Amino acid sequence: MKILVCISKTPDTTAKIAFADNNTKFAAEGVQWIINPYDEWYALVRAIELKEANPEVVLHLINVGNADNEPIIRKALALGGDEAIRINSEIADSFNVASQIAAVAKEGNYDLVFTGKETIDYNGSSIGGMIAELLDLPFISHAVKFDLEGSNATVTREIDGGEEVDKAILPLVVSCQKGMAEQRIPNMKGIMGARTKPLKVMEPISADVLTSIASFDLPPVKAGVKLVSADNPEELVRLLHDEAKAF
Amino acid sequence: MVLVFIDQSEGQIKKASFEAASYASKIAAQLGTTAEAVLLGVTSENLSNLGNYGVKKVHTIANETLTNFDAQLYTKAIAQVVEATNADVIVFSNNTTGKAVAPRLSARLKAGLVTGAIALPDTSNGFTVKKTVFSAKAFANININTPKKIISLNPNSFNISSTTDTAEVVPFNTSVDASKIAVSAINKVTGEVSLSEAEIVVSGGRGLKGPENWGLVTELATLLGAATACSRPVADIHWRPHHEHVGQTGLAIAPNLYIAIGISGAIQHLAGVNRSKIIVVINKDPEAPFFKAADYGIVGDAFEVMPKIIEAVKKIKATA
Ligand SMILES: Cc1cc2nc3c(=O)[nH]c(=O)nc-3n(C[C@H](O)[C@H](O)[C@H](O)COP(=O)(O)OP(=O)(O)OC[C@H]3O[C@@H](n4cnc5c(N)ncnc54)[C@H](O)[C@@H]3O)c2cc1C
């Protein structure tokens, strides 16, 4: 039983969002990097739990990116997992990244591929679905619960306005979100152990790039808040109704 | 031709699909072509009405297997329609269905994909689509560099425009494989407005002190026909269900009106809601960061202010 968890590096949630080079690049200077929360809190932790429940599970992490990503990969290994793979490639677009991961997943015959539901920087929600298509496997997205009995998976996924319970047989690709697991803090033993876990570096395969970033914009600044006295909340309702025509 | 995917759940077309259809028709007009639609599964809806949103033809595969969602089968079916109709642009709504199918279709057709689009493409020089990035703290303009292009449109980002035109409904004949996913239950929160599609959202934070006080949120929401939401700690401590959690690590929403009660407005919360058109903040702390992102606000105690707001809304609703 082999599980592959996709790990991506994103700016910290409090990072200042600004752009450089004529608004064509994210201004990365001074930015703190974290493991994409959906990958870490949900995909990775749930995979670790599956391994804890069944020691036969082999758990590998995969990241596409340059050597700057290694601290993040070690941090993920400190939470758990047997080894990590880094595909030594600059990020071109989601299809290219998915192609890299799919090639490794195919070669390694993984039974289960976990991704986060999206990254908090590009918000693409694309990698999991693309990997599944490239591997011709079923894909369950936005999973909030995942249980495994042998190779029978029971997955609860979010749908618009509720939840759906699905049953499927491995191999499977699943994108994970809140509910799958609870966030964990790495302990000292994990951090020490992570230093000696294998981190394999592989060169990228040649794969298409379908899109490119032309530029970034920041949203317009708000005009400022119109405050209404707490003694007269009725006035707020009147403004919303008559002035803003909001209801 | 621009092909729009019409999403149904248990046979009912979702509102986000009408937005997507309006959006697809506008793109078609921009490119000097027509828009057509594809719908999978069995529905009792009158599909010719999709013409109201500018679609000329609706291709349906009324196969029972497709009434349940399976991203793999949906992708195969849509890819066949794309091929048969020679569609160059394919439009999805960026909801849970679109997020699962659009990337698969992109990989299958090697068609460049932009998810989370918020505006019509700029076709003056190539094909560039604006989307939200960094959890709506910024926008990116993405070039799609392939002959076939796929866009998934964020819900509540494009106005539905409608006429009385009707569309021709044509069955699309194809065989459908058995699904590898068995749906064993669908649990919808009935009677509630879906959060991602809601035009008005009333949201509560830790300032409301406990789940027993949520009547202040739900009563206002019911009066306004709004969906309810909450901040992350509120979902974490199980005052409210997880699916109500909005923000950077929850759902990102863009309603017309967002009313935040007892929420401080941390950067991670704002990330998911700052595309709301009008933001109203009720917080007893004048220094709460949320006021900087708000359009209207009251500095005051929610427990005193909210009952008065609810009464005032009731009065307006009674005379409407
Ligand atoms: C990586 C990361 C991701 C995160 N993602 C999210 C996310 O997606 N969504 C999210 O919401 N948060 C997220 N957070 C948490 C975020 O930083 C804040 O902690 C959280 O939003 C605070 O929730 P709150 O405003 O309900 O509570 P608090 O910060 O405790 O604020 C409560 C507010 O209520 C006001 N108040 C108290 N009593 C009253 C009263 N009687 N009447 C009126 N007002 C009152 C207070 O003045 C205060 O402003 C994230 C944090 C991290 C580190």
Coordinates of C-alpha atoms and ligand atoms in Angstrom, one line a residue:
Chain A
M1 CA 0.0 0.0 0.0
K2 CA 1.7 3.2 -1.2
I3 CA 0.5 6.7 -0.7
L4 CA 1.9 9.8 -2.4
V5 CA 1.1 13.2 -0.8
C6 CA 1.7 16.4 -2.9
I7 CA 3.2 19.2 -0.9
S8 CA 3.4 22.8 -2.1
K9 CA 5.1 25.8 -0.8
T10 CA 3.1 29.0 -0.3
P11 CA 3.6 32.4 1.3
D12 CA 2.5 32.6 4.9
T13 CA -1.1 33.7 5.3
T14 CA -0.1 37.0 6.8
A15 CA 2.5 37.7 4.0
K16 CA 2.2 41.1 2.3
I17 CA 0.9 40.6 -1.2
A18 CA 2.9 42.8 -3.6
F19 CA 4.3 42.5 -7.1
A20 CA 7.7 43.2 -8.7
D21 CA 9.1 43.6 -12.2
N22 CA 6.2 45.7 -13.6
N23 CA 3.6 43.6 -11.8
T24 CA 4.7 40.4 -13.5
K25 CA 6.1 38.6 -10.4
F26 CA 5.2 38.0 -6.8
A27 CA 7.5 40.1 -4.6
A28 CA 9.0 37.3 -2.6
E29 CA 11.6 39.2 -0.7
G30 CA 11.2 38.9 3.0
V31 CA 8.3 36.6 2.7
Q32 CA 7.9 33.7 5.1
W33 CA 7.1 30.4 3.4
I34 CA 4.9 27.6 4.7
I35 CA 3.6 24.3 3.6
N36 CA 0.3 25.0 1.8
P37 CA -2.2 24.6 4.7
Y38 CA -4.5 22.2 2.8
D39 CA -1.6 19.9 2.0
E40 CA -0.2 20.0 5.5
W41 CA -3.2 20.0 7.8
Y42 CA -5.4 17.7 5.9
A43 CA -3.7 15.7 3.1
L44 CA -0.5 14.9 5.0
V45 CA -1.9 14.4 8.4
R46 CA -4.6 12.1 7.1
A47 CA -2.0 10.1 5.2
I48 CA 0.1 9.9 8.4
E49 CA -2.9 8.6 10.3
L50 CA -3.5 5.9 7.7
K51 CA 0.2 4.8 8.1
E52 CA -0.2 4.8 11.9
A53 CA -3.2 2.6 11.6
N54 CA -1.4 0.3 9.1
P55 CA 2.4 0.1 9.4
E56 CA 2.6 -1.5 6.0
V57 CA 1.7 1.8 4.4
V58 CA 4.6 3.4 2.6
L59 CA 4.2 7.2 2.6
H60 CA 6.1 9.4 0.2
L61 CA 5.9 13.2 -0.2
I62 CA 6.4 15.0 -3.4
N63 CA 7.2 18.6 -4.3
V64 CA 7.9 20.3 -7.6
G65 CA 10.3 23.2 -7.2
N66 CA 13.9 24.3 -6.8
A67 CA 16.3 23.7 -3.9
D68 CA 14.8 26.6 -2.0
N69 CA 11.9 24.4 -1.2
E70 CA 13.8 21.9 0.8
P71 CA 13.2 23.5 4.3
I72 CA 9.5 23.1 3.6
I73 CA 9.9 19.5 2.5
R74 CA 11.9 18.8 5.7
K75 CA 9.2 20.4 7.8
A76 CA 6.7 18.1 6.2
L77 CA 8.9 15.1 6.8
A78 CA 9.1 16.2 10.5
L79 CA 5.3 15.5 10.7
G80 CA 5.7 12.1 9.1
G81 CA 6.3 10.1 5.9
D82 CA 9.1 7.8 4.9
E83 CA 10.8 9.8 2.2
A84 CA 10.3 12.8 0.0
I85 CA 10.9 13.4 -3.7
R86 CA 11.7 16.8 -5.1
I87 CA 11.4 17.4 -8.8
N88 CA 14.0 19.9 -9.6
S89 CA 12.0 22.3 -11.7
E90 CA 10.9 25.9 -11.8
I91 CA 7.1 26.1 -11.7
A92 CA 5.7 26.8 -15.2
D93 CA 2.0 26.1 -14.8
S94 CA -0.3 23.7 -13.2
F95 CA -0.4 21.3 -16.1
N96 CA 3.4 21.1 -16.1
V97 CA 3.5 20.5 -12.4
A98 CA 0.7 17.8 -12.6
S99 CA 2.6 16.1 -15.4
Q100 CA 5.7 15.8 -13.3
I101 CA 3.8 14.4 -10.3
A102 CA 1.8 12.0 -12.5
A103 CA 5.0 10.6 -14.0
V104 CA 6.3 9.8 -10.6
A105 CA 3.0 8.4 -9.4
K106 CA 2.8 6.1 -12.4
E107 CA 6.4 4.9 -12.1
G108 CA 6.0 4.3 -8.4
N109 CA 2.6 2.5 -8.7
Y110 CA 1.0 4.5 -5.8
D111 CA -2.4 3.3 -4.7
L112 CA -3.5 6.7 -3.4
V113 CA -2.5 10.2 -4.3
F114 CA -3.5 13.0 -1.9
T115 CA -3.4 16.7 -2.7
G116 CA -4.8 19.7 -0.9
K117 CA -8.0 21.1 -2.3
E118 CA -6.1 24.2 -3.6
T119 CA -3.0 26.2 -2.8
I120 CA -3.6 29.5 -1.0
D121 CA -1.4 31.4 -3.5
Y122 CA -2.7 30.6 -7.0
N123 CA -6.0 29.1 -5.9
G124 CA -6.0 26.8 -8.9
S125 CA -7.7 23.7 -7.5
S126 CA -6.3 22.0 -10.6
I127 CA -3.4 19.7 -9.8
G128 CA -5.4 16.8 -8.3
G129 CA -7.8 16.6 -11.2
M130 CA -5.1 16.8 -13.7
I131 CA -3.0 14.1 -12.1
A132 CA -6.1 11.9 -12.0
E133 CA -6.8 12.4 -15.7
L134 CA -3.1 11.8 -16.6
L135 CA -3.3 8.5 -14.7
D136 CA -6.8 7.7 -15.9
L137 CA -7.9 7.2 -12.3
P138 CA -11.1 8.2 -10.5
F139 CA -10.9 11.5 -8.6
I140 CA -12.7 12.6 -5.5
S141 CA -12.3 16.3 -4.8
H142 CA -12.9 18.4 -1.6
A143 CA -12.8 15.3 0.6
V144 CA -13.8 16.1 4.3
K145 CA -13.5 12.5 5.5
F146 CA -11.6 9.5 4.2
D147 CA -11.7 5.9 5.5
L148 CA -10.0 2.8 4.2
E149 CA -10.7 -0.8 4.6
G150 CA -8.3 -2.9 2.6
S151 CA -8.5 -1.2 -0.8
N152 CA -12.1 0.0 -0.3
A153 CA -12.3 3.7 0.4
T154 CA -15.3 5.5 1.8
V155 CA -14.9 9.2 1.1
T156 CA -17.2 12.1 2.2
R157 CA -16.8 15.1 -0.1
E158 CA -18.2 18.5 0.0
I159 CA -20.8 19.4 -2.6
D160 CA -22.6 22.7 -3.1
G161 CA -24.9 22.9 -0.1
G162 CA -24.0 19.7 1.6
E163 CA -22.0 16.5 1.5
E164 CA -21.9 13.3 -0.5
V165 CA -20.6 9.9 0.6
D166 CA -18.8 8.0 -2.1
K167 CA -17.4 4.5 -2.2
A168 CA -14.5 3.6 -4.5
I169 CA -11.7 1.1 -4.9
L170 CA -8.1 2.1 -4.9
P171 CA -6.1 3.4 -6.8
L172 CA -7.6 6.8 -6.4
V173 CA -6.7 10.5 -6.4
V174 CA -8.3 12.6 -3.6
S175 CA -8.1 16.3 -2.9
C176 CA -8.4 17.1 0.8
Q177 CA -9.8 19.9 2.9
K178 CA -11.0 20.7 6.4
G179 CA -12.5 17.8 8.3
M180 CA -10.1 15.2 6.9
A181 CA -7.8 15.5 9.9
E182 CA -6.7 17.9 12.6
Q183 CA -3.6 20.1 12.3
R184 CA -0.5 18.6 14.1
I185 CA 2.6 20.4 15.4
P186 CA 5.8 18.4 14.7
N187 CA 7.6 17.2 17.8
M188 CA 11.3 17.2 18.6
K189 CA 11.7 13.5 17.6
G190 CA 10.0 14.2 14.3
I191 CA 12.2 17.2 13.6
M192 CA 15.4 15.3 14.4
G193 CA 14.2 12.2 12.4
A194 CA 13.3 14.3 9.4
R195 CA 17.0 15.3 8.9
T196 CA 18.0 11.8 8.0
K197 CA 15.0 10.8 6.0
P198 CA 15.8 10.4 2.3
L199 CA 15.0 13.4 0.1
K200 CA 15.4 12.3 -3.5
V201 CA 16.0 14.9 -6.1
M202 CA 14.7 14.0 -9.6
E203 CA 15.1 15.9 -12.8
P204 CA 11.8 17.0 -14.5
I205 CA 10.4 15.2 -17.5
S206 CA 9.6 17.3 -20.5
A207 CA 5.9 18.3 -20.4
D208 CA 3.7 21.0 -22.0
V209 CA 3.1 24.4 -20.5
L210 CA -0.4 25.6 -21.5
T211 CA -0.7 28.9 -19.7
S212 CA 1.5 31.8 -18.6
I213 CA 1.0 34.8 -16.2
A214 CA 0.8 38.1 -18.0
S215 CA 0.5 40.3 -15.0
F216 CA -0.9 40.8 -11.5
D217 CA -3.2 43.6 -10.1
L218 CA -4.1 44.5 -6.6
P219 CA -7.8 45.3 -5.8
P220 CA -8.8 48.9 -5.6
V221 CA -8.7 50.4 -2.1
K222 CA -12.0 50.9 -0.3
A223 CA -13.4 54.4 0.1
G224 CA -13.7 54.1 3.8
V225 CA -16.3 52.9 6.2
K226 CA -19.5 54.8 6.9
L227 CA -20.2 54.4 10.6
V228 CA -23.6 54.5 12.1
S229 CA -24.2 55.2 15.8
A230 CA -25.0 52.1 18.0
D231 CA -28.0 54.1 19.4
N232 CA -29.5 54.1 15.9
P233 CA -29.1 50.7 14.2
E234 CA -32.3 51.4 12.3
E235 CA -30.3 54.0 10.3
L236 CA -27.9 51.2 9.1
V237 CA -30.8 49.2 7.9
R238 CA -32.2 52.2 6.1
L239 CA -28.9 52.9 4.4
L240 CA -28.5 49.3 3.3
H241 CA -32.0 49.3 1.9
D242 CA -32.3 52.8 0.4
E243 CA -28.7 53.9 -0.4
A244 CA -26.8 50.7 -1.1
K245 CA -29.9 48.8 -2.3
A246 CA -28.3 45.7 -0.8
F247 CA -31.6 44.0 0.0
Chain B
M1 CA -18.0 27.8 -30.7
V2 CA -18.2 28.3 -26.9
L3 CA -19.5 25.4 -24.9
V4 CA -20.8 25.9 -21.4
F5 CA -21.2 23.0 -19.0
I6 CA -24.6 23.1 -17.2
D7 CA -24.3 21.6 -13.7
Q8 CA -27.3 19.7 -12.2
S9 CA -27.6 18.2 -8.8
E10 CA -30.3 15.6 -8.3
G11 CA -31.8 16.8 -11.6
Q12 CA -31.9 20.5 -10.7
I13 CA -29.8 23.1 -12.5
K14 CA -27.6 25.2 -10.3
K15 CA -27.9 29.0 -10.3
A16 CA -24.1 29.2 -10.9
S17 CA -24.8 27.5 -14.3
F18 CA -27.0 30.4 -15.4
E19 CA -24.1 32.8 -14.7
A20 CA -21.8 30.5 -16.6
A21 CA -24.2 30.4 -19.6
S22 CA -24.5 34.2 -19.6
Y23 CA -20.8 34.5 -19.5
A24 CA -20.3 31.9 -22.3
S25 CA -22.7 33.8 -24.5
K26 CA -20.9 37.1 -23.9
I27 CA -17.6 35.4 -24.9
A28 CA -19.2 33.9 -28.0
A29 CA -20.5 37.4 -29.0
Q30 CA -17.0 38.7 -28.4
L31 CA -15.5 36.0 -30.6
G32 CA -18.2 36.3 -33.3
T33 CA -19.5 32.8 -32.7
T34 CA -22.3 31.1 -30.8
A35 CA -22.7 29.5 -27.4
E36 CA -24.0 26.0 -26.9
A37 CA -24.5 24.0 -23.7
V38 CA -23.9 20.5 -22.5
L39 CA -25.9 18.8 -19.7
L40 CA -25.2 15.3 -18.3
G41 CA -27.7 13.1 -16.5
V42 CA -31.4 13.0 -16.2
T43 CA -33.3 16.1 -15.4
S44 CA -37.0 17.2 -15.5
E45 CA -36.1 20.8 -16.2
N46 CA -37.2 22.5 -19.4
L47 CA -33.8 22.8 -21.1
S48 CA -34.9 24.9 -23.9
N49 CA -35.1 27.7 -21.4
L50 CA -31.3 27.8 -21.3
G51 CA -31.8 29.8 -24.4
N52 CA -32.8 32.6 -22.1
Y53 CA -29.2 33.0 -21.2
G54 CA -28.0 33.2 -24.8
V55 CA -27.3 29.5 -25.5
K56 CA -28.4 28.4 -29.0
K57 CA -28.3 24.6 -28.5
V58 CA -28.3 22.2 -25.6
H59 CA -26.5 18.9 -26.0
T60 CA -27.9 16.4 -23.4
I61 CA -26.7 13.0 -22.5
A62 CA -29.7 11.8 -20.5
N63 CA -28.0 8.7 -19.1
E64 CA -28.9 7.6 -15.5
T65 CA -25.3 6.8 -14.7
L66 CA -24.4 10.5 -15.2
T67 CA -27.1 11.7 -12.9
N68 CA -24.6 11.0 -10.1
F69 CA -21.4 12.9 -10.4
D70 CA -18.2 11.2 -11.4
A71 CA -15.4 13.5 -12.6
Q72 CA -13.8 10.8 -14.7
L73 CA -17.0 9.9 -16.6
Y74 CA -18.1 13.5 -16.9
T75 CA -14.7 14.4 -18.4
K76 CA -15.0 11.7 -21.0
A77 CA -18.5 12.7 -22.0
I78 CA -17.8 16.4 -22.2
A79 CA -14.6 15.7 -24.2
Q80 CA -16.7 13.8 -26.8
V81 CA -19.1 16.7 -27.1
V82 CA -16.2 19.1 -27.5
E83 CA -14.8 17.0 -30.2
A84 CA -18.1 16.5 -32.1
T85 CA -19.0 20.2 -31.9
N86 CA -15.5 21.5 -32.4
A87 CA -15.8 23.9 -29.4
D88 CA -12.8 26.1 -28.9
V89 CA -13.7 27.6 -25.5
I90 CA -15.3 25.5 -22.7
V91 CA -16.8 27.3 -19.7
F92 CA -17.5 25.8 -16.3
S93 CA -18.7 27.3 -13.0
N94 CA -15.9 27.2 -10.5
N95 CA -18.0 25.2 -8.0
T96 CA -17.3 21.8 -6.6
T97 CA -18.2 20.1 -9.9
G98 CA -16.3 22.5 -12.0
K99 CA -13.2 22.3 -9.8
A100 CA -13.2 18.5 -10.3
V101 CA -14.0 18.3 -14.0
A102 CA -12.3 21.4 -15.6
P103 CA -8.7 20.3 -14.6
R104 CA -9.3 16.8 -15.9
L105 CA -10.7 18.1 -19.2
S106 CA -7.7 20.5 -19.4
A107 CA -5.3 17.5 -19.1
R108 CA -7.3 15.4 -21.4
L109 CA -7.5 18.0 -24.2
K110 CA -4.2 19.7 -23.4
A111 CA -6.3 22.9 -23.3
G112 CA -5.1 25.7 -21.1
L113 CA -7.2 26.3 -18.0
V114 CA -8.0 29.3 -15.9
T115 CA -10.0 28.6 -12.7
G116 CA -11.6 31.3 -10.6
A117 CA -12.2 33.7 -13.5
I118 CA -14.0 36.9 -12.6
A119 CA -14.3 38.8 -15.9
L120 CA -14.6 38.3 -19.6
P121 CA -11.4 37.3 -21.4
D122 CA -9.4 40.0 -23.0
T123 CA -9.0 38.9 -26.6
S124 CA -7.4 42.0 -28.0
N125 CA -4.0 40.4 -28.0
G126 CA -4.1 36.7 -27.4
F127 CA -6.5 35.3 -24.8
T128 CA -6.1 36.6 -21.3
V129 CA -8.3 35.8 -18.3
K130 CA -8.5 37.7 -15.0
K131 CA -8.7 35.5 -11.9
T132 CA -8.4 35.9 -8.2
V133 CA -5.1 34.8 -6.6
F134 CA -3.7 34.8 -3.0
S135 CA -7.2 34.1 -1.7
A136 CA -8.7 37.2 -3.4
K137 CA -6.0 39.5 -2.0
A138 CA -4.9 40.1 -5.7
F139 CA -5.8 39.2 -9.3
A140 CA -3.7 37.6 -12.0
N141 CA -4.1 38.0 -15.7
I142 CA -3.4 34.6 -17.3
N143 CA -2.6 34.0 -20.9
I144 CA -4.1 30.7 -22.3
N145 CA -1.6 29.7 -25.0
T146 CA -3.4 26.7 -26.5
P147 CA -6.0 26.5 -29.4
K148 CA -8.6 25.1 -27.0
K149 CA -9.3 27.1 -23.9
I150 CA -11.1 26.2 -20.6
I151 CA -12.4 28.8 -18.1
S152 CA -14.1 28.2 -14.9
L153 CA -16.0 31.2 -13.6
N154 CA -16.2 32.1 -9.9
P155 CA -19.8 32.1 -8.7
N156 CA -21.3 35.6 -8.1
S157 CA -18.8 37.2 -10.5
F158 CA -20.9 37.7 -13.6
N159 CA -24.4 39.1 -13.9
I160 CA -27.0 36.8 -15.3
S161 CA -28.6 38.4 -18.3
S162 CA -31.7 36.8 -19.7
T163 CA -34.1 37.2 -22.7
T164 CA -37.1 35.1 -23.7
D165 CA -35.2 33.2 -26.4
T166 CA -35.2 29.5 -26.3
A167 CA -32.6 26.9 -27.2
E168 CA -32.8 23.8 -29.4
V169 CA -32.3 20.6 -27.3
V170 CA -30.5 17.8 -29.0
P171 CA -29.7 14.4 -27.5
F172 CA -26.0 13.5 -27.8
N173 CA -25.6 9.8 -28.4
T174 CA -22.7 8.1 -26.8
S175 CA -22.1 5.1 -24.6
V176 CA -21.2 5.7 -21.0
D177 CA -18.9 3.4 -19.0
A178 CA -19.9 2.1 -15.5
S179 CA -18.9 4.5 -12.8
K180 CA -16.0 3.5 -10.5
I181 CA -17.5 5.7 -7.8
A182 CA -20.7 4.6 -6.0
V183 CA -22.6 7.4 -4.3
S184 CA -24.0 6.0 -1.1
A185 CA -25.5 9.1 0.3
I186 CA -26.2 12.8 -0.5
N187 CA -26.9 14.9 2.6
K188 CA -28.0 18.4 1.7
V189 CA -28.6 21.0 4.3
T190 CA -32.1 21.6 3.2
G191 CA -33.9 24.9 3.5
E192 CA -30.6 26.8 3.7
V193 CA -29.2 29.0 1.0
S194 CA -26.0 27.7 -0.5
L195 CA -23.1 29.7 0.8
S196 CA -21.1 30.0 -2.4
E197 CA -24.1 31.1 -4.5
A198 CA -25.8 33.4 -1.9
E199 CA -26.3 37.0 -2.7
I200 CA -26.4 37.9 1.0
V201 CA -24.4 36.3 3.8
V202 CA -24.7 36.9 7.5
S203 CA -21.7 35.7 9.4
G204 CA -20.8 35.4 13.1
G205 CA -17.5 35.3 15.0
R206 CA -16.2 34.5 18.4
G207 CA -17.7 37.8 19.6
L208 CA -21.1 36.1 19.7
K209 CA -19.8 34.1 22.8
G210 CA -21.5 30.8 22.1
P211 CA -23.7 28.7 19.8
E212 CA -26.8 29.5 21.9
N213 CA -26.6 33.1 20.6
W214 CA -26.6 32.2 16.9
G215 CA -30.3 33.0 16.7
L216 CA -29.1 36.6 16.1
V217 CA -27.4 35.4 12.9
T218 CA -29.9 32.9 11.6
E219 CA -32.9 35.1 12.2
L220 CA -31.5 38.0 10.2
A221 CA -30.3 35.5 7.6
T222 CA -33.8 34.0 7.2
L223 CA -35.4 37.5 6.9
L224 CA -32.9 38.5 4.2
G225 CA -33.0 35.1 2.4
A226 CA -29.3 34.9 3.2
A227 CA -26.8 32.1 3.8
T228 CA -25.0 31.9 7.1
A229 CA -21.2 31.8 7.6
C230 CA -18.7 32.0 10.4
S231 CA -15.0 32.6 11.2
R232 CA -12.6 29.8 11.5
P233 CA -12.4 29.5 15.3
V234 CA -16.1 29.3 15.5
A235 CA -16.1 26.2 13.2
D236 CA -13.0 24.8 15.0
I237 CA -14.8 24.9 18.4
H238 CA -17.9 23.4 16.8
W239 CA -20.2 26.2 17.4
R240 CA -21.1 26.0 13.7
P241 CA -20.6 23.3 11.0
H242 CA -17.3 23.3 9.1
H243 CA -18.9 24.1 5.8
E244 CA -19.8 27.6 7.1
H245 CA -16.1 28.5 7.6
V246 CA -15.1 31.3 5.3
G247 CA -11.7 32.8 4.8
Q248 CA -8.3 31.9 3.4
T249 CA -8.5 28.3 4.6
G250 CA -12.3 28.0 4.3
L251 CA -14.6 29.0 1.5
A252 CA -14.0 32.2 -0.5
I253 CA -17.2 34.0 -1.2
A254 CA -18.3 37.1 -3.1
P255 CA -21.9 38.0 -2.2
N256 CA -23.5 41.3 -2.8
L257 CA -23.8 41.9 0.9
Y258 CA -21.7 40.5 3.7
I259 CA -22.7 41.2 7.3
A260 CA -20.0 40.3 9.9
I261 CA -21.0 40.2 13.5
G262 CA -18.4 39.9 16.3
I263 CA -15.6 39.1 13.8
S264 CA -12.3 40.9 14.2
G265 CA -11.4 40.8 10.5
A266 CA -8.1 39.0 10.7
I267 CA -6.2 39.0 7.4
Q268 CA -7.0 35.3 6.9
H269 CA -10.7 36.0 7.3
L270 CA -10.7 39.0 5.0
A271 CA -9.0 37.0 2.3
G272 CA -12.1 34.9 1.8
V273 CA -14.7 37.7 2.0
N274 CA -13.2 40.9 0.6
R275 CA -14.6 40.4 -2.8
S276 CA -18.1 41.0 -1.3
K277 CA -19.6 44.1 -2.9
I278 CA -20.8 45.6 0.4
I279 CA -19.3 44.7 3.7
V280 CA -21.1 45.6 7.0
V281 CA -19.3 45.2 10.3
I282 CA -20.8 45.1 13.7
N283 CA -18.1 45.0 16.4
K284 CA -17.8 46.5 19.8
D285 CA -14.1 47.3 19.3
P286 CA -13.5 50.5 17.3
E287 CA -10.0 49.2 16.5
A288 CA -11.2 46.0 15.0
P289 CA -9.3 45.6 11.7
F290 CA -12.5 44.7 9.9
F291 CA -13.6 48.3 9.9
K292 CA -10.8 49.1 7.5
A293 CA -12.3 46.7 4.9
A294 CA -15.9 47.7 5.6
D295 CA -18.4 49.9 3.7
Y296 CA -20.8 50.3 6.7
G297 CA -20.3 49.7 10.3
I298 CA -21.6 50.0 13.8
V299 CA -19.2 50.2 16.8
G300 CA -21.4 48.5 19.4
D301 CA -22.4 45.5 21.3
A302 CA -23.9 42.9 19.0
F303 CA -26.3 41.7 21.7
E304 CA -27.9 45.2 21.9
V305 CA -27.6 46.2 18.2
M306 CA -28.7 43.0 16.5
P307 CA -32.2 42.7 17.9
K308 CA -32.8 46.3 16.7
I309 CA -31.5 45.6 13.3
I310 CA -33.7 42.5 13.0
E311 CA -36.7 44.5 14.0
A312 CA -35.9 47.2 11.5
V313 CA -35.5 44.7 8.7
K314 CA -38.8 43.0 9.7
K315 CA -40.5 46.4 9.3
I316 CA -39.1 47.0 5.8
K317 CA -40.0 43.5 4.8
A318 CA -43.5 43.9 6.1
T319 CA -44.1 47.0 3.9
A320 CA -42.4 45.6 0.8
Ligands
LIG1 C1 -2.8 29.9 8.7 C2 -4.0 30.5 9.2 C3 -5.2 30.4 8.5 C4 -6.4 31.0 8.9 N1 -7.5 30.9 8.2 C5 -8.7 31.5 8.6 C6 -9.9 31.5 7.8 O1 -9.9 30.9 6.7 N2 -11.0 32.1 8.3 C7 -11.0 32.8 9.5 O2 -12.0 33.4 9.9 N3 -9.9 32.8 10.2 C8 -8.7 32.2 9.8 N4 -7.6 32.2 10.6 C9 -7.8 32.7 12.0 C10 -7.7 34.2 12.1 O3 -6.3 34.6 12.2 C11 -8.4 34.8 13.3 O4 -7.9 34.2 14.4 C12 -9.9 34.5 13.3 O5 -10.5 34.9 12.0 C13 -10.6 35.2 14.4 O6 -11.9 34.9 14.5 P1 -13.0 35.9 15.1 O7 -12.9 37.2 14.5 O8 -14.3 35.2 15.2 O9 -12.5 35.9 16.7 P2 -11.7 37.0 17.5 O10 -10.4 37.4 16.8 O11 -11.7 36.5 18.9 O12 -12.6 38.3 17.4 C14 -13.8 38.4 18.0 C15 -14.3 39.8 17.7 O13 -15.6 40.0 18.3 C16 -15.6 41.3 18.9 N5 -16.7 41.2 20.0 C17 -16.5 40.6 21.1 N6 -17.7 40.7 21.8 C18 -18.5 41.4 21.1 C19 -19.9 41.9 21.2 N7 -20.6 41.6 22.3 N8 -20.4 42.6 20.2 C20 -19.7 42.9 19.1 N9 -18.5 42.4 18.9 C21 -17.9 41.7 19.9 C22 -14.3 41.6 19.4 O14 -14.0 43.0 19.5 C23 -13.4 40.9 18.3 O15 -13.1 41.8 17.3 C24 -6.4 31.6 10.2 C25 -5.2 31.7 10.9 C26 -4.1 31.2 10.5 C27 -2.8 31.3 11.3

